[in-house]
Every structure is written in C-alpha cells, then in structure tokens.
Amino acid sequence: MTSTVDEKTAFQDGAVNDNPSPVENGVLQNVHIDAKEEGKLLRKLDIFLVPIIMLVYLSCFLDRSNIGNVKVAGMPEDIHATNQQFSTAVSIFYATYVVSETPWAILLKKLTPRILMTGLAIVWSLVTIFSGFIQNIAGLYVVRLILGACEGGLFPGLNLYLTMVYRREEQARRVSYLFVCTAISGAFGGLLAYAILHMDGVAGVAGWRWVYIIEGIFSIIIAAMVWFGLPNNPSKAYFLNEREKELMEQRSVQRAAYMGSEEFSWEEIKIALKDPKVYLSGAVQFCQDILLYGFSTFLPSIIREMGYGTYETQYLTVPVYIFGGAMFVAFAFLSDKFTLRAPFLIFANFFGIIGYILLLCDVPVGVRFFATFLCAVAVYTGPGLNLTWLNVNVAPHYRRATAIGLQQTIGNCAGIVAGQIYRSSPYVLGNAFSLGAICVSQLVILAKMWYIRSCGKLKERVANGEVEDTRKVKTGDWALDFKYHL
C-alpha cells in the first residue's frame, strides 16, 4: 500500500541525500519511521560520525589559532617581526581562506567528502609542521596563505555533510559540536602549548617551534581517521546494520520528496546568489566572526595584558573556552527543541555586550577576567546559531552549498579585520570594535527576522489565494509548503 508523504513532515528536512527516492507517479512508498528506532539510529550516527567531525575541525582550528599561543612565547622576536607584521600574518590567512570556501563547498559532492576533507587535512598538517621551521616574516606569510587555502574548504564541507545526515530540527545541536571545537581547541591549545613550551631548548629548538611541529603531527593522525572513518554516503555507512540502512533510506525519501533535484545546476547557484537571506546572514556572520577570530586568537594576549605570566596565561584561557563551548551546547539544544534560532542568538549576544563593556572599563583584574567568560558566550554561540539559521532555511543541496559558502566567505572576511584591530596592549581598539560589531549584529538579526517573516506571510497569502503568485522562484525553500525557522 502506498501513501503520500505529509508535506509538513517532509519540509522539516533541509537536505537531500544522493539516493533517488522511490517515487511512482508522484506517490511515495510509506515512509513512517518508528520514533524509538530513529532515536537509536541518531545515537549511533552521533557516536560514529560526530567524534571524527569534531576532531578534524578541532585540528583545523588548532592549527589556525595556535599563532596566538606562540605569539606570547617569543615567536615574533625570533623571526624579527614587528607588531604590525605579526598582525598582517594573522589577517593574511583569510585572504585565501575566504576565496576558497564557496568553490570547495560546490566541489564537495564531485570530489566526495572523504577525498576532499582528507586531502585538505593532510596538506594543512604538513604546512603546520613546516611552520616550525620558518626563519623570517616572509616564511610566516607563505605558510599562513597556504593554510588558509586548505582550511577554507573544511567548515563548509563539514557543515554540508551534517545536512546530508540530520534533519532541520536536529542540526543546531550538531553544528554546535563544530563550534564547540573552536572552544575546545582554545582550551586544548592552551594546555598543549603550556606543556610543549616546557620543551624549549630540546634538540636546540625553541618551544614555539615544537608547538607547531607536534600539533601538525597530531593533525596528520586526524586526517587518517577521516579517511577511514567518514563514509561518503551516510545512508550506507559501514557501521549501520541492514535495518538502520533502511531507516536512512526512509529519511532520505522524506528529504527528497519536496526538496528538488540533487543534480548540479547553475540555476540553483544563481538563485542563492540573489537570495537576500544569504546576504543578511553573511552580514550577521561578519559581525559575529569579528568576535570569534579576535577573541580566539588574542585571548592569551588579552589575559597576559592583565598582568599574568606566559605559563599562567596559557592555562587561564582553558576555563574561558570550556565555559563558552558549554553555553553554546545549551543554547543549541534549546534552539533545536523549540525550532527557534534568532531569539536565542539575540539573547546570547547580550552576554557579549556586557562582557566587552567590562573589558573596556577601569575595573579590578578579577572582574575583567570574569568578563572574558561573558564574551565567550556570544563569541561561540553567535556564529554557530546564525549558520544553523541559514542551513535550515535554504534548499536544495547546491543552493544551500552556495549559500553556506558565500555566507562563510562574507563572514570570514572578519578575520582580516580581527588581525588589525588587536594590535597592541591594552587592546582598547579591539574590544571597542568588537562591542560595536555585536551591537550592529543585533540590528541585522532583527532585520533578517523581519524579512523571513514577511517571506513566510507572502507564501501563506499565495497559498490561500489572497494574492497572485508572481514569485520568480517557486522551488526548494521558496516552495509554498516550506516552513521557515525564525
């Protein structure tokens, strides 16, 4: 017996799997999924896929942000770099990072996730190791440019991979795992740097050089785990039994029912390039990423400026990063539970506003250190929830791939800014600029909420026959039955 798929259920999914859906004359086979079986399946997917995804992003962000750890360990002095040159080295990473994101995202399916992400991980791991042997500022510029070109493909790729596995209402929590990795990388990077810096002088090599060499070797090990542990087709993953593969196929049917073709289409790319949601989301991401890249890269310097020593600085960053990551997981869980994105994003940003105000005020050191915890809430929750908000409101795959790549390209230009505003102690310019960015972000979030709400109301009026349907795009997320998340 066959039955049509409930449209509301179908549109709770934001991704389409590679497998063709079993459609016969517009009628789909029964795709009812038992909730208990699906819950068990999700737990298994989380156990096998999430640790690998988290580890590879952890190594990626660790290799990118460890420049902040080596800065306080004497690297600029050893390579005879001025503060301005070092800030340029931080910013130059994003020159290649931002231009590579959209192409890598579009190429994900053609190259396959395993080949693309493993290849990129191997190259940036080797570049990280070679960073331990640079002798001058020119060498630092070169390795940062290559690192940016490789790492630019990872986050859009991992994010798209998650949309191939999880439904819309399941995504915020999983995307949060990626951003938690940015926090963990800060905490882990601080602890690791603290330990490795004690190797200063071993084999005649400076401690900061050992930081690069050892962390690069760690990343190569992670790259091997990606190759062997990340299936190209989640529906046929090696760790699923036959019944679980059937459930994955049924979930694929639900997504494929109304999300459109998975075939590459320049038209879908053009639609994404003209979508106001993408640019509003990109503007929010730009503001939030100013916080993310400024805070994650220069937190050791900000804490050291409070009067702490080199080794104290490294381990004092750890609780700040952990708190920020934990708060993001909590916000993401609530966001999925209530299928609301913007309200939690706005609320989290208020923590950051208070935190940056305190950093700018003449208050005791203990209060300023407490302020870094408040900042961390907005630093990690903001970019992650905003990205999820875009994920769940764009379909099908290539439209979403373009949207994510473009949003990340716009957002990651903030990395160039972050490297220039945090130039010298006491970092008043950097903290003030970050405060202004988060306030602007709040306004753009409200504007995006208004736009999405107006789009939803327009589709409702068209569906009810109240107005003529003059929309140029009527498929994917512009289909009448596609329900937007606010």
Coordinates of C-alpha atoms in Angstrom, one line a residue:
M1 CA 0.0 0.0 0.0
T2 CA 1.3 3.5 -0.8
S3 CA 0.6 6.9 0.6
T4 CA 1.6 10.5 0.1
V5 CA 4.2 11.9 2.4
D6 CA 2.9 14.5 4.8
E7 CA 4.2 17.8 3.5
K8 CA 4.9 19.3 6.9
T9 CA 6.9 16.3 7.9
A10 CA 8.8 16.4 4.6
F11 CA 9.7 20.1 4.9
Q12 CA 11.2 19.5 8.3
D13 CA 14.2 18.3 6.5
G14 CA 16.7 20.7 4.9
A15 CA 18.9 18.3 3.0
V16 CA 18.7 15.8 0.2
N17 CA 20.6 12.5 0.1
D18 CA 22.3 11.2 -3.1
N19 CA 19.9 8.2 -3.3
P20 CA 16.9 8.6 -5.6
S21 CA 13.6 8.5 -3.8
P22 CA 11.2 5.7 -4.7
V23 CA 8.5 7.8 -6.4
E24 CA 5.9 6.2 -8.6
N25 CA 3.6 8.6 -10.4
G26 CA 4.1 11.2 -7.7
V27 CA 3.2 8.8 -4.9
L28 CA 5.8 7.7 -2.4
Q29 CA 6.0 4.4 -0.6
N30 CA 5.1 4.5 3.1
V31 CA 7.9 6.2 5.0
H32 CA 6.7 6.0 8.5
I33 CA 9.6 5.8 10.9
D34 CA 9.3 4.5 14.4
A35 CA 10.4 7.2 16.9
K36 CA 12.4 4.7 19.1
E37 CA 14.2 3.2 16.2
E38 CA 15.0 6.6 14.8
G39 CA 16.3 7.7 18.2
K40 CA 18.6 4.7 18.4
L41 CA 19.8 5.4 14.8
L42 CA 20.6 9.0 15.7
R43 CA 22.6 8.0 18.7
K44 CA 24.6 5.6 16.6
L45 CA 25.2 8.3 14.0
D46 CA 26.4 10.6 16.7
I47 CA 28.7 8.0 18.2
F48 CA 30.4 7.1 14.9
L49 CA 30.4 10.4 12.9
V50 CA 30.4 13.3 15.4
P51 CA 33.8 12.4 17.1
I52 CA 35.5 12.3 13.7
I53 CA 33.9 15.5 12.5
M54 CA 34.8 17.2 15.8
L55 CA 38.4 16.0 15.8
V56 CA 39.1 17.2 12.3
Y57 CA 37.6 20.6 12.9
L58 CA 39.5 20.7 16.3
S59 CA 42.8 20.1 14.5
C60 CA 41.9 22.7 11.8
F61 CA 41.1 25.4 14.3
L62 CA 44.1 24.5 16.5
D63 CA 46.5 24.8 13.6
R64 CA 44.9 28.2 12.7
S65 CA 44.7 29.8 16.1
N66 CA 48.0 28.5 17.7
I67 CA 49.6 31.6 16.3
G68 CA 48.1 33.3 19.3
N69 CA 49.8 30.9 21.7
V70 CA 53.2 31.2 20.0
K71 CA 53.0 35.0 20.0
V72 CA 53.3 35.1 23.8
A73 CA 56.1 32.5 23.6
G74 CA 58.6 34.6 21.7
M75 CA 57.9 33.8 18.1
P76 CA 57.8 37.4 16.8
E77 CA 61.1 38.2 18.4
D78 CA 62.8 35.1 17.0
I79 CA 61.7 35.8 13.4
H80 CA 62.3 39.6 13.9
A81 CA 58.6 40.5 13.2
T82 CA 57.1 43.8 14.3
N83 CA 53.6 44.0 15.9
Q84 CA 52.3 45.3 12.6
Q85 CA 53.9 42.5 10.6
F86 CA 52.6 39.9 13.0
S87 CA 49.0 41.4 12.8
T88 CA 49.3 41.2 9.0
A89 CA 50.3 37.5 9.3
V90 CA 47.2 36.9 11.3
S91 CA 45.0 38.7 8.7
I92 CA 46.6 37.3 5.6
F93 CA 45.4 33.8 6.4
Y94 CA 41.9 35.0 5.5
A95 CA 42.9 36.3 2.1
T96 CA 43.0 32.8 0.7
Y97 CA 40.5 31.3 3.2
V98 CA 37.5 33.4 2.1
V99 CA 38.0 33.0 -1.6
S100 CA 38.3 29.2 -1.4
E101 CA 35.2 28.5 0.7
T102 CA 32.5 28.6 -2.0
P103 CA 34.4 26.6 -4.6
W104 CA 35.3 23.9 -2.1
A105 CA 31.7 23.7 -1.0
I106 CA 30.4 23.3 -4.5
L107 CA 33.0 20.6 -5.3
L108 CA 32.2 18.5 -2.2
K109 CA 29.9 16.1 -4.0
K110 CA 32.1 15.8 -7.1
L111 CA 35.3 15.1 -5.1
T112 CA 33.4 13.2 -2.4
P113 CA 33.6 14.2 1.3
R114 CA 36.3 11.7 2.2
I115 CA 38.8 12.6 -0.5
L116 CA 38.2 16.4 -0.2
M117 CA 38.5 16.6 3.6
T118 CA 41.3 14.1 4.0
G119 CA 43.3 15.8 1.3
L120 CA 42.9 19.2 2.7
A121 CA 43.7 17.9 6.2
I122 CA 47.0 16.3 5.1
V123 CA 48.2 19.5 3.3
W124 CA 47.4 21.9 6.2
S125 CA 49.0 19.4 8.6
L126 CA 52.3 19.4 6.7
V127 CA 52.1 23.2 6.4
T128 CA 51.7 23.4 10.2
I129 CA 54.8 21.2 10.7
F130 CA 56.8 23.4 8.3
S131 CA 55.7 26.5 10.3
G132 CA 58.0 25.3 13.0
F133 CA 61.0 25.9 10.7
I134 CA 60.3 29.4 9.4
Q135 CA 63.1 31.9 9.9
N136 CA 61.5 35.2 8.9
I137 CA 58.3 37.1 8.4
A138 CA 58.1 36.2 4.7
G139 CA 58.0 32.5 5.6
L140 CA 55.2 33.1 8.1
Y141 CA 53.2 34.9 5.4
V142 CA 53.6 32.0 3.0
V143 CA 52.5 29.3 5.4
R144 CA 49.6 31.3 6.5
L145 CA 48.4 31.8 2.9
I146 CA 48.6 28.1 2.1
L147 CA 46.9 27.2 5.4
G148 CA 44.0 29.5 4.6
A149 CA 43.5 28.0 1.1
C150 CA 43.3 24.5 2.6
E151 CA 41.2 25.2 5.7
G152 CA 38.7 27.2 3.7
G153 CA 37.1 24.0 2.4
L154 CA 36.7 22.3 5.7
F155 CA 34.0 24.1 7.6
P156 CA 31.6 24.5 4.6
G157 CA 32.3 20.8 3.8
L158 CA 31.6 19.5 7.3
N159 CA 28.5 21.7 7.6
L160 CA 27.1 20.3 4.3
Y161 CA 27.9 16.8 5.4
L162 CA 25.8 17.3 8.5
T163 CA 22.9 18.4 6.4
M164 CA 23.2 15.1 4.5
V165 CA 22.7 13.2 7.7
Y166 CA 20.5 15.2 10.0
R167 CA 17.1 16.8 9.7
R168 CA 16.5 20.6 10.1
E169 CA 15.3 20.3 13.7
E170 CA 18.4 18.1 14.5
Q171 CA 21.0 20.4 13.1
A172 CA 21.7 23.2 15.6
R173 CA 23.0 20.7 18.2
R174 CA 25.3 19.0 15.6
V175 CA 26.5 22.4 14.3
S176 CA 27.2 23.3 17.9
Y177 CA 29.6 20.5 18.1
L178 CA 31.7 22.1 15.4
F179 CA 31.8 25.5 17.2
V180 CA 32.4 23.8 20.5
C181 CA 35.6 22.5 18.8
T182 CA 36.7 26.1 18.4
A183 CA 36.3 26.5 22.1
I184 CA 38.0 23.1 22.8
S185 CA 40.8 24.0 20.5
G186 CA 41.4 27.1 22.5
A187 CA 41.3 25.2 25.8
F188 CA 43.3 22.2 24.5
G189 CA 45.6 24.5 22.6
G190 CA 46.3 26.4 25.8
L191 CA 47.1 23.3 27.8
L192 CA 49.1 21.7 24.9
A193 CA 51.1 24.9 24.4
Y194 CA 51.7 25.1 28.2
A195 CA 53.1 21.6 28.1
I196 CA 55.1 21.9 24.9
L197 CA 56.6 25.2 25.7
H198 CA 58.5 23.4 28.5
M199 CA 60.4 21.7 25.7
D200 CA 62.1 25.0 24.9
G201 CA 65.7 24.2 24.0
V202 CA 65.2 20.5 23.4
A203 CA 67.4 19.5 20.5
G204 CA 68.3 23.2 20.3
V205 CA 64.7 24.0 19.1
A206 CA 62.6 26.9 20.6
G207 CA 59.5 25.9 22.4
W208 CA 57.2 27.7 20.0
R209 CA 58.6 25.7 17.1
W210 CA 57.8 22.5 19.0
V211 CA 54.2 23.7 19.3
Y212 CA 53.9 23.8 15.5
I213 CA 55.7 20.6 14.9
I214 CA 53.8 18.5 17.4
E215 CA 50.4 19.9 16.7
G216 CA 51.0 19.3 12.9
I217 CA 51.8 15.7 13.6
F218 CA 48.6 15.4 15.6
S219 CA 46.6 16.8 12.6
I220 CA 48.1 14.2 10.3
I221 CA 46.8 11.4 12.6
I222 CA 43.3 13.0 12.5
A223 CA 43.5 13.1 8.7
A224 CA 43.9 9.3 8.6
M225 CA 40.9 9.0 10.9
V226 CA 38.8 11.0 8.4
W227 CA 39.8 8.7 5.5
F228 CA 38.9 5.5 7.3
G229 CA 36.0 6.7 9.4
L230 CA 33.9 9.1 7.3
P231 CA 31.7 7.4 4.8
N232 CA 30.9 9.2 1.5
N233 CA 27.3 8.1 1.7
P234 CA 25.9 8.2 5.2
S235 CA 23.0 6.1 4.2
K236 CA 25.3 3.1 3.5
A237 CA 27.7 3.7 6.3
Y238 CA 29.9 0.8 7.4
F239 CA 28.7 0.9 11.0
L240 CA 24.9 0.6 10.1
N241 CA 23.1 -2.7 10.0
E242 CA 20.6 -3.5 7.3
R243 CA 17.6 -2.2 9.2
E244 CA 19.4 1.0 10.0
K245 CA 20.3 1.5 6.4
E246 CA 16.6 1.1 5.6
L247 CA 15.8 3.8 8.1
M248 CA 18.4 6.1 6.5
E249 CA 16.8 5.4 3.1
Q250 CA 13.4 6.3 4.5
R251 CA 14.8 9.6 5.9
S252 CA 16.3 10.2 2.5
V253 CA 12.9 9.8 0.9
Q254 CA 11.4 12.3 3.3
R255 CA 14.0 14.8 2.3
A256 CA 13.9 14.1 -1.4
A257 CA 10.1 14.3 -1.6
Y258 CA 9.9 18.1 -1.9
M259 CA 13.5 19.5 -1.9
G260 CA 14.0 19.1 -5.6
S261 CA 16.8 17.6 -7.8
E262 CA 20.2 16.9 -6.5
E263 CA 21.7 17.3 -10.0
F264 CA 24.3 20.1 -10.3
S265 CA 22.6 23.2 -11.6
W266 CA 24.0 26.7 -12.3
E267 CA 20.4 28.0 -11.9
E268 CA 20.4 26.9 -8.2
I269 CA 23.7 28.7 -7.7
K270 CA 22.2 31.9 -9.3
I271 CA 19.2 31.7 -7.1
A272 CA 21.4 31.5 -4.0
L273 CA 23.5 34.5 -5.2
K274 CA 20.3 36.6 -5.5
D275 CA 18.8 35.5 -2.1
P276 CA 18.6 38.4 0.4
K277 CA 18.7 35.8 3.2
V278 CA 22.2 34.9 2.3
Y279 CA 23.5 38.4 2.5
L280 CA 21.7 39.3 5.7
S281 CA 23.1 36.1 7.2
G282 CA 26.5 37.0 5.8
A283 CA 26.3 40.4 7.5
V284 CA 25.5 38.8 10.8
Q285 CA 28.3 36.3 10.4
F286 CA 30.8 39.0 9.6
C287 CA 29.9 40.9 12.8
Q288 CA 29.9 37.7 14.9
D289 CA 33.2 36.4 13.3
I290 CA 34.9 39.6 14.3
L291 CA 34.3 38.5 17.9
L292 CA 35.2 34.8 17.1
Y293 CA 38.5 35.4 15.4
G294 CA 39.6 38.3 17.6
F295 CA 38.8 36.5 20.8
S296 CA 40.0 33.1 19.9
T297 CA 43.3 34.3 18.5
F298 CA 44.1 37.1 21.0
L299 CA 42.6 35.8 24.3
P300 CA 46.1 34.7 25.5
S301 CA 47.3 38.3 24.8
I302 CA 44.3 39.9 26.5
I303 CA 44.8 37.8 29.6
R304 CA 48.5 38.4 29.7
E305 CA 47.9 42.1 29.5
M306 CA 46.0 41.8 32.8
G307 CA 49.4 41.0 34.4
Y308 CA 49.8 37.3 34.2
G309 CA 52.9 35.4 33.1
T310 CA 53.5 33.3 30.0
Y311 CA 52.6 30.0 31.5
E312 CA 49.8 31.3 33.6
T313 CA 48.3 32.9 30.5
Q314 CA 48.1 29.5 28.7
Y315 CA 46.2 27.7 31.4
L316 CA 43.9 30.6 32.4
T317 CA 42.4 30.5 28.8
V318 CA 41.2 27.0 29.4
P319 CA 38.1 27.6 31.7
V320 CA 37.1 30.5 29.5
Y321 CA 37.0 28.4 26.3
I322 CA 35.2 25.5 28.1
F323 CA 32.5 27.8 29.5
G324 CA 31.9 29.3 26.1
G325 CA 31.6 25.9 24.5
A326 CA 29.3 24.5 27.2
M327 CA 27.0 27.5 26.9
F328 CA 26.7 27.1 23.2
V329 CA 25.7 23.5 23.5
A330 CA 23.0 24.5 25.9
F331 CA 21.7 27.2 23.6
A332 CA 21.8 24.9 20.6
F333 CA 19.8 22.2 22.5
L334 CA 17.1 24.7 23.3
S335 CA 17.2 26.1 19.7
D336 CA 16.5 22.6 18.3
K337 CA 13.9 21.9 20.9
F338 CA 11.8 25.0 20.1
T339 CA 13.0 25.3 16.4
L340 CA 13.8 28.9 17.1
R341 CA 17.2 30.5 16.1
A342 CA 17.1 34.3 16.2
P343 CA 15.7 34.7 19.8
F344 CA 18.5 32.6 21.3
L345 CA 21.1 34.3 19.1
I346 CA 19.9 37.7 20.3
F347 CA 19.9 36.6 24.0
A348 CA 23.4 35.1 23.8
N349 CA 24.8 38.3 22.3
F350 CA 23.7 40.3 25.4
F351 CA 26.2 38.4 27.4
G352 CA 28.9 39.5 25.0
I353 CA 27.8 43.1 25.1
I354 CA 28.1 43.2 28.9
G355 CA 31.5 41.4 28.7
Y356 CA 33.1 43.8 26.3
I357 CA 31.8 46.8 28.2
L358 CA 33.5 45.4 31.4
L359 CA 36.8 44.8 29.4
L360 CA 36.7 48.5 28.4
C361 CA 36.0 49.8 31.9
D362 CA 38.5 50.5 34.6
V363 CA 37.6 47.6 36.9
P364 CA 39.7 45.1 39.0
V365 CA 41.6 42.4 37.2
G366 CA 39.2 39.7 38.6
V367 CA 36.2 41.5 37.1
R368 CA 38.0 41.8 33.7
F369 CA 38.8 38.1 33.8
F370 CA 35.2 37.3 34.6
A371 CA 34.2 39.5 31.6
T372 CA 36.1 37.1 29.2
F373 CA 33.6 34.4 30.3
L374 CA 30.7 36.6 29.3
C375 CA 32.3 37.4 26.0
A376 CA 32.9 33.7 25.3
V377 CA 29.1 33.0 25.3
A378 CA 28.5 35.4 22.4
V379 CA 31.8 34.5 20.7
Y380 CA 30.8 30.8 20.2
T381 CA 27.0 30.8 20.2
G382 CA 26.6 33.7 17.7
P383 CA 28.4 32.3 14.6
G384 CA 27.1 28.8 15.2
L385 CA 23.4 29.6 15.6
N386 CA 23.5 32.0 12.7
L387 CA 24.9 29.4 10.4
T388 CA 22.3 26.9 11.5
W389 CA 19.6 29.5 10.9
L390 CA 20.8 29.7 7.3
N391 CA 21.2 25.9 6.9
V392 CA 17.6 25.2 7.8
N393 CA 16.1 27.9 5.6
V394 CA 17.8 27.1 2.2
A395 CA 17.2 24.1 -0.1
P396 CA 18.1 22.1 -2.2
H397 CA 21.7 21.0 -1.9
Y398 CA 23.5 23.1 -4.4
R399 CA 21.5 26.2 -3.5
R400 CA 22.4 25.5 0.1
A401 CA 26.1 24.8 -0.7
T402 CA 26.4 28.1 -2.5
A403 CA 24.6 29.9 0.3
I404 CA 26.8 28.4 3.0
G405 CA 30.0 29.1 1.0
L406 CA 29.0 32.7 0.3
Q407 CA 27.9 33.3 3.9
Q408 CA 31.2 32.0 5.2
T409 CA 33.2 34.0 2.7
I410 CA 31.5 37.2 3.8
G411 CA 31.7 36.2 7.5
N412 CA 35.4 35.2 7.4
C413 CA 36.5 38.5 6.0
A414 CA 36.1 39.5 9.6
G415 CA 39.4 37.6 10.2
I416 CA 41.2 40.2 8.2
V417 CA 39.7 42.9 10.4
A418 CA 40.4 41.0 13.7
G419 CA 44.1 40.8 12.9
Q420 CA 44.2 44.6 12.5
I421 CA 42.2 45.8 15.5
Y422 CA 44.0 43.7 18.1
R423 CA 47.4 45.3 17.6
S424 CA 48.8 46.2 21.0
S425 CA 48.1 46.2 24.7
P426 CA 45.7 47.1 26.3
Y427 CA 43.6 46.2 23.2
V428 CA 41.1 49.1 23.6
L429 CA 40.6 49.3 19.9
G430 CA 39.9 45.6 19.5
N431 CA 37.5 45.3 22.4
A432 CA 35.7 48.5 21.4
F433 CA 35.4 47.4 17.8
S434 CA 34.1 44.0 18.9
L435 CA 31.5 45.7 21.1
G436 CA 30.3 47.8 18.1
A437 CA 30.2 44.7 15.9
I438 CA 28.0 42.8 18.3
C439 CA 25.6 45.7 18.6
V440 CA 25.3 46.0 14.8
S441 CA 24.8 42.3 14.6
Q442 CA 21.7 42.6 16.9
L443 CA 20.2 45.1 14.4
V444 CA 20.8 42.9 11.4
I445 CA 19.4 39.9 13.1
L446 CA 16.2 41.8 13.7
A447 CA 16.2 42.8 10.0
K448 CA 16.6 39.2 8.9
M449 CA 13.8 38.1 11.2
W450 CA 11.5 40.7 9.6
Y451 CA 12.5 39.6 6.1
I452 CA 12.0 35.9 6.8
R453 CA 8.7 36.5 8.5
S454 CA 7.5 38.6 5.5
C455 CA 8.5 35.8 3.1
G456 CA 6.5 33.3 5.1
K457 CA 3.5 35.5 5.2
L458 CA 3.7 36.1 1.4
K459 CA 3.7 32.3 0.8
E460 CA 0.7 31.9 3.1
R461 CA -1.2 34.6 1.2
V462 CA -0.4 33.0 -2.1
A463 CA -1.4 29.5 -0.8
N464 CA -4.7 30.9 0.5
G465 CA -5.4 32.6 -2.9
E466 CA -5.3 36.1 -1.4
V467 CA -2.7 37.4 -3.9
E468 CA -1.5 36.4 -7.3
D469 CA 1.7 34.3 -7.3
T470 CA 4.3 36.5 -9.1
R471 CA 7.3 34.9 -7.5
K472 CA 10.1 34.0 -9.9
V473 CA 11.4 31.1 -7.8
K474 CA 8.9 28.5 -6.5
T475 CA 11.0 25.5 -5.7
G476 CA 13.1 24.4 -2.7
D477 CA 12.9 26.8 0.2
W478 CA 10.6 29.0 -1.9
A479 CA 8.0 26.2 -2.3
L480 CA 4.7 27.1 -0.6
D481 CA 4.9 24.3 1.9
F482 CA 8.5 25.0 3.1
K483 CA 8.2 26.5 6.5
Y484 CA 10.9 28.9 7.6
H485 CA 12.6 28.8 11.0
L486 CA 12.7 32.1 12.9

